[in-house]
Amino acid sequence: MLRAGSFRIVRRQSGNYSTVTTGADNALTGIGNQRAVQLLADPYDPNPTVDHYLNRAAFGSPATGTYSLLRPFTMLNPSSMQIDTGLSRTFHVLEGQNIQIRWEVFNVPNRLNANAPVTALNNANFGKILSAQDPRIMQFALKYVF
């Protein structure tokens, strides 16, 4: 008798939150990376891409010697969705001995799941998404059980 098994896992995750910083010590405290000032109501690029996720014009630096009133963790990062699946089949060889063949696929649709954008205003890459989670990965396994 042949038996086949499979599983599917769907993981949908809203984006986590980031803080936009100046990347400098505007408050003159000796501690850098103070929060930026949000100048526009919508901080996101009108047509977001990995090269322009946050709108640079939406942020500025606070006046020298002052702090920003922007709360930390207010910028929502991109969401992600991943579908993982696998197939396995067990073959009975002898009494008490089996061979299992397994094929697993992670991120089946090969969807781009972007990480957080650069959020330091003094960085030339501000608002860009420079990294992502894993692309589609497939693995095969052969297991001998005795």
PDB file of C-alpha atoms in Angstrom:
ATOM      1  CA  MET A   1       0.000   0.000   0.000  1.00  0.00           C
ATOM      2  CA  LEU A   2       1.375   3.405  -0.965  1.00  0.00           C
ATOM      3  CA  ARG A   3       0.823   6.365   1.315  1.00  0.00           C
ATOM      4  CA  ALA A   4       1.424   9.981   0.495  1.00  0.00           C
ATOM      5  CA  GLY A   5       1.380  12.922   2.861  1.00  0.00           C
ATOM      6  CA  SER A   6       1.588  16.640   2.389  1.00  0.00           C
ATOM      7  CA  PHE A   7       1.421  19.829   4.363  1.00  0.00           C
ATOM      8  CA  ARG A   8       0.971  23.479   3.606  1.00  0.00           C
ATOM      9  CA  ILE A   9       1.769  26.404   5.831  1.00  0.00           C
ATOM     10  CA  VAL A  10       0.714  29.937   4.945  1.00  0.00           C
ATOM     11  CA  ARG A  11       2.265  32.733   6.953  1.00  0.00           C
ATOM     12  CA  ARG A  12       0.887  36.246   6.531  1.00  0.00           C
ATOM     13  CA  GLN A  13       2.512  38.970   8.572  1.00  0.00           C
ATOM     14  CA  SER A  14       1.818  42.662   8.743  1.00  0.00           C
ATOM     15  CA  GLY A  15       4.952  44.748   8.715  1.00  0.00           C
ATOM     16  CA  ASN A  16       6.674  45.670  11.939  1.00  0.00           C
ATOM     17  CA  TYR A  17       7.437  49.284  12.810  1.00  0.00           C
ATOM     18  CA  SER A  18      10.589  51.378  12.423  1.00  0.00           C
ATOM     19  CA  THR A  19      11.711  54.738  13.737  1.00  0.00           C
ATOM     20  CA  VAL A  20      12.997  57.443  11.396  1.00  0.00           C
ATOM     21  CA  THR A  21      16.121  59.011  12.854  1.00  0.00           C
ATOM     22  CA  THR A  22      18.329  61.919  11.869  1.00  0.00           C
ATOM     23  CA  GLY A  23      21.457  59.798  12.105  1.00  0.00           C
ATOM     24  CA  ALA A  24      23.060  62.684  14.002  1.00  0.00           C
ATOM     25  CA  ASP A  25      23.143  64.384  17.418  1.00  0.00           C
ATOM     26  CA  ASN A  26      20.758  67.307  16.863  1.00  0.00           C
ATOM     27  CA  ALA A  27      20.013  67.759  20.577  1.00  0.00           C
ATOM     28  CA  LEU A  28      23.748  68.177  21.351  1.00  0.00           C
ATOM     29  CA  THR A  29      23.668  65.488  24.034  1.00  0.00           C
ATOM     30  CA  GLY A  30      26.531  63.399  22.697  1.00  0.00           C
ATOM     31  CA  ILE A  31      24.130  60.635  21.685  1.00  0.00           C
ATOM     32  CA  GLY A  32      23.361  60.258  17.993  1.00  0.00           C
ATOM     33  CA  ASN A  33      20.417  58.835  16.073  1.00  0.00           C
ATOM     34  CA  GLN A  34      17.748  61.078  17.502  1.00  0.00           C
ATOM     35  CA  ARG A  35      14.274  60.935  16.004  1.00  0.00           C
ATOM     36  CA  ALA A  36      13.458  62.989  12.928  1.00  0.00           C
ATOM     37  CA  VAL A  37      10.580  65.445  12.565  1.00  0.00           C
ATOM     38  CA  GLN A  38       7.689  64.305  10.371  1.00  0.00           C
ATOM     39  CA  LEU A  39       6.753  67.183   8.052  1.00  0.00           C
ATOM     40  CA  LEU A  40       4.025  65.572   5.923  1.00  0.00           C
ATOM     41  CA  ALA A  41       0.980  63.590   7.047  1.00  0.00           C
ATOM     42  CA  ASP A  42       1.772  60.679   4.717  1.00  0.00           C
ATOM     43  CA  PRO A  43       5.418  59.599   5.093  1.00  0.00           C
ATOM     44  CA  TYR A  44       5.275  56.964   2.344  1.00  0.00           C
ATOM     45  CA  ASP A  45       6.177  57.456  -1.286  1.00  0.00           C
ATOM     46  CA  PRO A  46       2.994  57.822  -3.421  1.00  0.00           C
ATOM     47  CA  ASN A  47       4.149  54.907  -5.605  1.00  0.00           C
ATOM     48  CA  PRO A  48       6.242  52.785  -3.232  1.00  0.00           C
ATOM     49  CA  THR A  49       8.969  50.580  -4.668  1.00  0.00           C
ATOM     50  CA  VAL A  50      12.095  49.080  -3.143  1.00  0.00           C
ATOM     51  CA  ASP A  51      13.976  52.200  -4.289  1.00  0.00           C
ATOM     52  CA  HIS A  52      11.447  54.679  -2.855  1.00  0.00           C
ATOM     53  CA  TYR A  53       9.464  53.261   0.058  1.00  0.00           C
ATOM     54  CA  LEU A  54       9.604  56.317   2.347  1.00  0.00           C
ATOM     55  CA  ASN A  55       9.240  59.880   1.064  1.00  0.00           C
ATOM     56  CA  ARG A  56      12.409  61.832   1.953  1.00  0.00           C
ATOM     57  CA  ALA A  57      10.503  65.130   1.780  1.00  0.00           C
ATOM     58  CA  ALA A  58       8.213  63.938   4.603  1.00  0.00           C
ATOM     59  CA  PHE A  59      10.996  64.214   7.193  1.00  0.00           C
ATOM     60  CA  GLY A  60      13.416  66.779   8.504  1.00  0.00           C
ATOM     61  CA  SER A  61      15.851  67.296  11.355  1.00  0.00           C
ATOM     62  CA  PRO A  62      14.747  69.039  14.557  1.00  0.00           C
ATOM     63  CA  ALA A  63      16.244  72.437  15.339  1.00  0.00           C
ATOM     64  CA  THR A  64      19.716  72.296  16.869  1.00  0.00           C
ATOM     65  CA  GLY A  65      19.545  71.724  20.605  1.00  0.00           C
ATOM     66  CA  THR A  66      16.007  70.269  20.519  1.00  0.00           C
ATOM     67  CA  TYR A  67      14.347  66.884  20.312  1.00  0.00           C
ATOM     68  CA  SER A  68      11.675  65.728  17.887  1.00  0.00           C
ATOM     69  CA  LEU A  69       8.144  65.030  19.101  1.00  0.00           C
ATOM     70  CA  LEU A  70       7.828  62.064  16.719  1.00  0.00           C
ATOM     71  CA  ARG A  71       7.063  58.909  18.668  1.00  0.00           C
ATOM     72  CA  PRO A  72       9.323  55.902  18.122  1.00  0.00           C
ATOM     73  CA  PHE A  73       8.187  53.006  15.931  1.00  0.00           C
ATOM     74  CA  THR A  74       5.634  54.887  13.834  1.00  0.00           C
ATOM     75  CA  MET A  75       6.663  53.840  10.301  1.00  0.00           C
ATOM     76  CA  LEU A  76       4.967  50.634   9.146  1.00  0.00           C
ATOM     77  CA  ASN A  77       7.331  48.393   7.201  1.00  0.00           C
ATOM     78  CA  PRO A  78       6.232  46.191   4.265  1.00  0.00           C
ATOM     79  CA  SER A  79       4.131  43.137   5.022  1.00  0.00           C
ATOM     80  CA  SER A  80       5.140  39.628   4.047  1.00  0.00           C
ATOM     81  CA  MET A  81       3.429  36.443   2.964  1.00  0.00           C
ATOM     82  CA  GLN A  82       5.042  33.059   2.606  1.00  0.00           C
ATOM     83  CA  ILE A  83       3.556  29.750   1.514  1.00  0.00           C
ATOM     84  CA  ASP A  84       5.494  26.610   2.410  1.00  0.00           C
ATOM     85  CA  THR A  85       4.529  23.138   1.280  1.00  0.00           C
ATOM     86  CA  GLY A  86       5.931  19.665   1.100  1.00  0.00           C
ATOM     87  CA  LEU A  87       5.233  16.187  -0.158  1.00  0.00           C
ATOM     88  CA  SER A  88       6.441  12.947   1.319  1.00  0.00           C
ATOM     89  CA  ARG A  89       6.061   9.313   0.503  1.00  0.00           C
ATOM     90  CA  THR A  90       7.041   6.322   2.588  1.00  0.00           C
ATOM     91  CA  PHE A  91       7.971   3.000   1.008  1.00  0.00           C
ATOM     92  CA  HIS A  92       8.002  -0.150   3.138  1.00  0.00           C
ATOM     93  CA  VAL A  93      11.127  -2.107   2.210  1.00  0.00           C
ATOM     94  CA  LEU A  94      11.302  -4.946   4.730  1.00  0.00           C
ATOM     95  CA  GLU A  95       9.628  -5.625   8.042  1.00  0.00           C
ATOM     96  CA  GLY A  96      10.475  -2.678  10.305  1.00  0.00           C
ATOM     97  CA  GLN A  97      12.372  -0.851   7.556  1.00  0.00           C
ATOM     98  CA  ASN A  98      11.106   2.104   5.534  1.00  0.00           C
ATOM     99  CA  ILE A  99      12.447   4.622   3.081  1.00  0.00           C
ATOM    100  CA  GLN A 100      10.901   8.063   3.117  1.00  0.00           C
ATOM    101  CA  ILE A 101      11.312  10.516   0.251  1.00  0.00           C
ATOM    102  CA  ARG A 102      10.451  14.112   1.044  1.00  0.00           C
ATOM    103  CA  TRP A 103      10.311  17.278  -1.077  1.00  0.00           C
ATOM    104  CA  GLU A 104       9.786  20.654   0.623  1.00  0.00           C
ATOM    105  CA  VAL A 105       9.346  24.083  -0.927  1.00  0.00           C
ATOM    106  CA  PHE A 106       9.549  27.337   1.026  1.00  0.00           C
ATOM    107  CA  ASN A 107       8.128  30.583  -0.426  1.00  0.00           C
ATOM    108  CA  VAL A 108       6.317  28.669  -3.183  1.00  0.00           C
ATOM    109  CA  PRO A 109       5.219  31.736  -5.235  1.00  0.00           C
ATOM    110  CA  ASN A 110       8.739  33.216  -4.908  1.00  0.00           C
ATOM    111  CA  ARG A 111       7.181  36.453  -3.645  1.00  0.00           C
ATOM    112  CA  LEU A 112       9.472  39.333  -2.695  1.00  0.00           C
ATOM    113  CA  ASN A 113       9.170  39.740   1.073  1.00  0.00           C
ATOM    114  CA  ALA A 114      11.037  42.972   1.655  1.00  0.00           C
ATOM    115  CA  ASN A 115      12.715  43.892   4.929  1.00  0.00           C
ATOM    116  CA  ALA A 116      12.594  47.343   6.530  1.00  0.00           C
ATOM    117  CA  PRO A 117      13.843  50.386   4.599  1.00  0.00           C
ATOM    118  CA  VAL A 118      16.823  52.492   5.661  1.00  0.00           C
ATOM    119  CA  THR A 119      15.468  55.047   8.157  1.00  0.00           C
ATOM    120  CA  ALA A 120      18.450  57.313   8.919  1.00  0.00           C
ATOM    121  CA  LEU A 121      17.995  60.704   7.216  1.00  0.00           C
ATOM    122  CA  ASN A 122      21.738  61.240   6.811  1.00  0.00           C
ATOM    123  CA  ASN A 123      22.109  57.973   4.869  1.00  0.00           C
ATOM    124  CA  ALA A 124      22.191  58.276   1.068  1.00  0.00           C
ATOM    125  CA  ASN A 125      19.964  55.185   0.893  1.00  0.00           C
ATOM    126  CA  PHE A 126      17.185  56.686   3.044  1.00  0.00           C
ATOM    127  CA  GLY A 127      13.796  55.157   2.238  1.00  0.00           C
ATOM    128  CA  LYS A 128      15.271  52.348   0.137  1.00  0.00           C
ATOM    129  CA  ILE A 129      14.756  48.687   0.911  1.00  0.00           C
ATOM    130  CA  LEU A 130      18.138  47.029   0.589  1.00  0.00           C
ATOM    131  CA  SER A 131      17.385  43.482   1.698  1.00  0.00           C
ATOM    132  CA  ALA A 132      14.677  40.849   1.614  1.00  0.00           C
ATOM    133  CA  GLN A 133      13.774  37.517   3.142  1.00  0.00           C
ATOM    134  CA  ASP A 134      14.725  34.270   1.432  1.00  0.00           C
ATOM    135  CA  PRO A 135      13.614  33.579  -2.150  1.00  0.00           C
ATOM    136  CA  ARG A 136      12.069  30.221  -3.057  1.00  0.00           C
ATOM    137  CA  ILE A 137      14.028  27.357  -1.553  1.00  0.00           C
ATOM    138  CA  MET A 138      13.521  23.686  -2.411  1.00  0.00           C
ATOM    139  CA  GLN A 139      15.001  20.749  -0.608  1.00  0.00           C
ATOM    140  CA  PHE A 140      14.866  17.023  -1.116  1.00  0.00           C
ATOM    141  CA  ALA A 141      15.440  14.414   1.569  1.00  0.00           C
ATOM    142  CA  LEU A 142      15.797  10.671   1.649  1.00  0.00           C
ATOM    143  CA  LYS A 143      15.458   8.944   5.025  1.00  0.00           C
ATOM    144  CA  TYR A 144      16.082   5.294   5.764  1.00  0.00           C
ATOM    145  CA  VAL A 145      14.310   4.104   8.917  1.00  0.00           C
ATOM    146  CA  PHE A 146      15.319   0.791  10.475  1.00  0.00           C
TER     147      PHE A 146
END
